[in-house]
Structure formats: structure tokens, C-alpha cells
Amino acid sequence: MLETPKFPVLAWAENSTDRHMMQLALEQAERAGKRQEVPIGAVLVHEGRVLAQAGNAPIHSTDPTGHAEINAIRQACAQLNNYRLSGACLYVTLEPCIMCLGAILHARVGRVVTGAHDSRFNQSLKHTVSLVAHSPAWHACQFETGCMAEESKKLLTDFFAHKRTQQKAYRQSATPPNKQEPV
């Protein structure tokens, strides 16, 4: 079973508040991309107030846990001076990995709205959630997927296409002069 009532994974139902918050997350993703980080952004909202906005930063923070979701959760917890974020909503431009899912559940975030569906690291959000679905330790969390999915996916696709172009150019320029092609 890939889904439980405790962790429903639903298609996003269009609304302007979610769209606005996801736009803020996309801006954080763009900033991360400009720093050569994978362009993923997150915004955490609690009681209608934006508590945190963050982008991916594992490279610049030299911290493998420096994912956008975790950075936003850390900021929000510091704002509230509480490690629990009950009732909060997290907006993130890509479905969370298992590490971020763990942080989301530990923080007791009540709702997560995601942008892009696919990830080469996750089979799907439903699969990732199924890894923890049968543990009684977790509090309920609702997931909604597909908010501004195309915009989120385009950021990632463009980022990795640019990276591949840079790598190809580097490999071509790194060919030693004495290794020229035969005429």
C-alpha cells in the first residue's frame, strides 16, 4: 500500500495563496541556481505568516543536509523558538527526498505543497511516504503535488542542461594539444 489516510498525497487544487507562496519558493530556487546549487526553493508559512524562505545550499554550507526544505524548517524553528511547526505549511519546488521527509515529519509540518513531481532520486512522493507510513510515531501530514509544476521543472531542466553544456565545453578544452585528431 503506497498511501495511508495519515499521509495523503493529493493533486494540488488551484488557489491563489498557494500559487503566491510557490512563486516565493521559485525565487529561492532561482537564487540557489545562481549560486550553482541545484535550484530548489522552499517557503514555510505558519498561521498565515511567512516564517522562512530558503534555497538549496549543501555546497555553500558544506553540509549535505543543506536542502531547501531543511534550511526553511531550521529558520522557522528559530523564528518560533520551537522545534515543532504544528499547523505549518511548507511549499517546495520539488518533491522532498526521504531525508527532508523525515525532517518535515519530525517538525510536525501539517501540509506540504510541491511543484515538480519527478526526481531522479525518488520513485515518487507516494513511494517515499510509504517508507514511513506504517510507523505510529509520526503525526499526520497532507501532501499536495503539482503547484506550478511546469515552472519548477523548467528551472531544474534548464539548470542541468546548462551544467551538461559547461561540462562538455570543459572536456573539449581540456584535450591536450598533442592529442590532436588524425588528418
Short mmCIF file of C-alpha atoms in Angstrom, two decimals, residues 37-132:
data_model
loop_
_atom_site.label_atom_id
_atom_site.label_comp_id
_atom_site.label_asym_id
_atom_site.label_seq_id
_atom_site.Cartn_x
_atom_site.Cartn_y
_atom_site.Cartn_z
CA GLU A 37 23.32 24.90 -6.22
CA VAL A 38 20.56 22.66 -7.55
CA PRO A 39 17.65 25.13 -7.93
CA ILE A 40 15.21 24.02 -5.29
CA GLY A 41 13.42 26.52 -3.06
CA ALA A 42 11.17 26.31 -0.04
CA VAL A 43 8.89 28.64 1.91
CA LEU A 44 7.40 27.83 5.30
CA VAL A 45 4.17 29.50 6.38
CA HIS A 46 2.70 29.35 9.86
CA GLU A 47 -0.64 30.91 10.82
CA GLY A 48 -0.70 32.86 7.54
CA ARG A 49 2.76 34.36 8.05
CA VAL A 50 5.86 33.55 6.03
CA LEU A 51 8.40 32.42 8.63
CA ALA A 52 11.16 31.20 6.36
CA GLN A 53 12.38 31.23 2.78
CA ALA A 54 15.35 29.15 1.71
CA GLY A 55 17.09 27.60 -1.24
CA ASN A 56 19.32 24.59 -1.60
CA ALA A 57 22.76 25.23 -0.10
CA PRO A 58 24.65 21.98 0.57
CA ILE A 59 27.67 23.13 -1.45
CA HIS A 60 27.99 26.61 0.05
CA SER A 61 27.23 25.42 3.57
CA THR A 62 29.44 22.32 3.18
CA ASP A 63 26.52 20.48 4.73
CA PRO A 64 24.92 17.52 2.95
CA THR A 65 21.69 18.24 4.84
CA GLY A 66 21.54 21.78 3.42
CA HIS A 67 18.45 21.07 1.34
CA ALA A 68 15.92 23.87 0.85
CA GLU A 69 13.29 22.16 3.00
CA ILE A 70 15.62 21.62 5.93
CA ASN A 71 17.01 25.14 5.69
CA ALA A 72 13.47 26.56 5.77
CA ILE A 73 12.49 24.32 8.70
CA ARG A 74 15.59 25.40 10.66
CA GLN A 75 14.84 29.09 10.04
CA ALA A 76 11.18 28.72 11.01
CA CYS A 77 12.00 26.80 14.18
CA ALA A 78 14.45 29.54 15.16
CA GLN A 79 11.77 32.19 14.49
CA LEU A 80 9.28 30.41 16.74
CA ASN A 81 11.90 29.23 19.23
CA ASN A 82 10.29 25.81 18.93
CA TYR A 83 11.28 22.62 17.14
CA ARG A 84 7.64 21.87 16.38
CA LEU A 85 5.85 23.55 13.48
CA SER A 86 2.37 22.14 14.06
CA GLY A 87 -0.11 23.52 11.58
CA ALA A 88 2.58 24.97 9.29
CA CYS A 89 2.58 24.65 5.53
CA LEU A 90 5.77 24.04 3.55
CA TYR A 91 5.96 24.99 -0.11
CA VAL A 92 8.80 23.35 -2.03
CA THR A 93 9.61 23.36 -5.74
CA LEU A 94 10.48 19.62 -5.89
CA GLU A 95 9.02 16.66 -4.03
CA PRO A 96 11.07 16.05 -0.87
CA CYS A 97 13.66 13.29 -0.56
CA ILE A 98 13.49 10.81 2.30
CA MET A 99 15.84 12.92 4.46
CA CYS A 100 13.65 16.01 4.05
CA LEU A 101 10.51 13.96 4.59
CA GLY A 102 11.95 12.87 7.93
CA ALA A 103 12.62 16.49 8.92
CA ILE A 104 9.11 17.52 7.81
CA LEU A 105 7.53 14.79 9.92
CA HIS A 106 9.76 15.41 12.95
CA ALA A 107 8.85 19.11 12.82
CA ARG A 108 5.17 18.14 12.55
CA VAL A 109 4.52 20.26 9.48
CA GLY A 110 0.83 19.76 8.70
CA ARG A 111 0.78 20.35 4.94
CA VAL A 112 3.34 20.23 2.15
CA VAL A 113 2.68 21.69 -1.31
CA THR A 114 5.15 20.63 -4.00
CA GLY A 115 5.97 21.80 -7.50
CA ALA A 116 7.78 19.37 -9.81
CA HIS A 117 6.84 15.72 -9.47
CA ASP A 118 9.76 13.85 -10.79
CA SER A 119 13.16 13.35 -9.29
CA ARG A 120 15.88 11.00 -10.33
CA PHE A 121 16.39 10.24 -6.62
CA ASN A 122 12.79 9.44 -5.70
CA GLN A 123 10.49 6.98 -7.40
CA SER A 124 7.59 9.20 -6.41
CA LEU A 125 6.36 11.07 -3.37
CA LYS A 126 3.85 8.28 -2.71
CA HIS A 127 6.71 5.78 -2.63
CA THR A 128 8.82 7.98 -0.34
CA VAL A 129 5.88 8.48 2.05
CA SER A 130 5.18 4.74 2.05
CA LEU A 131 8.58 4.17 3.70
CA VAL A 132 7.29 5.77 6.92
#
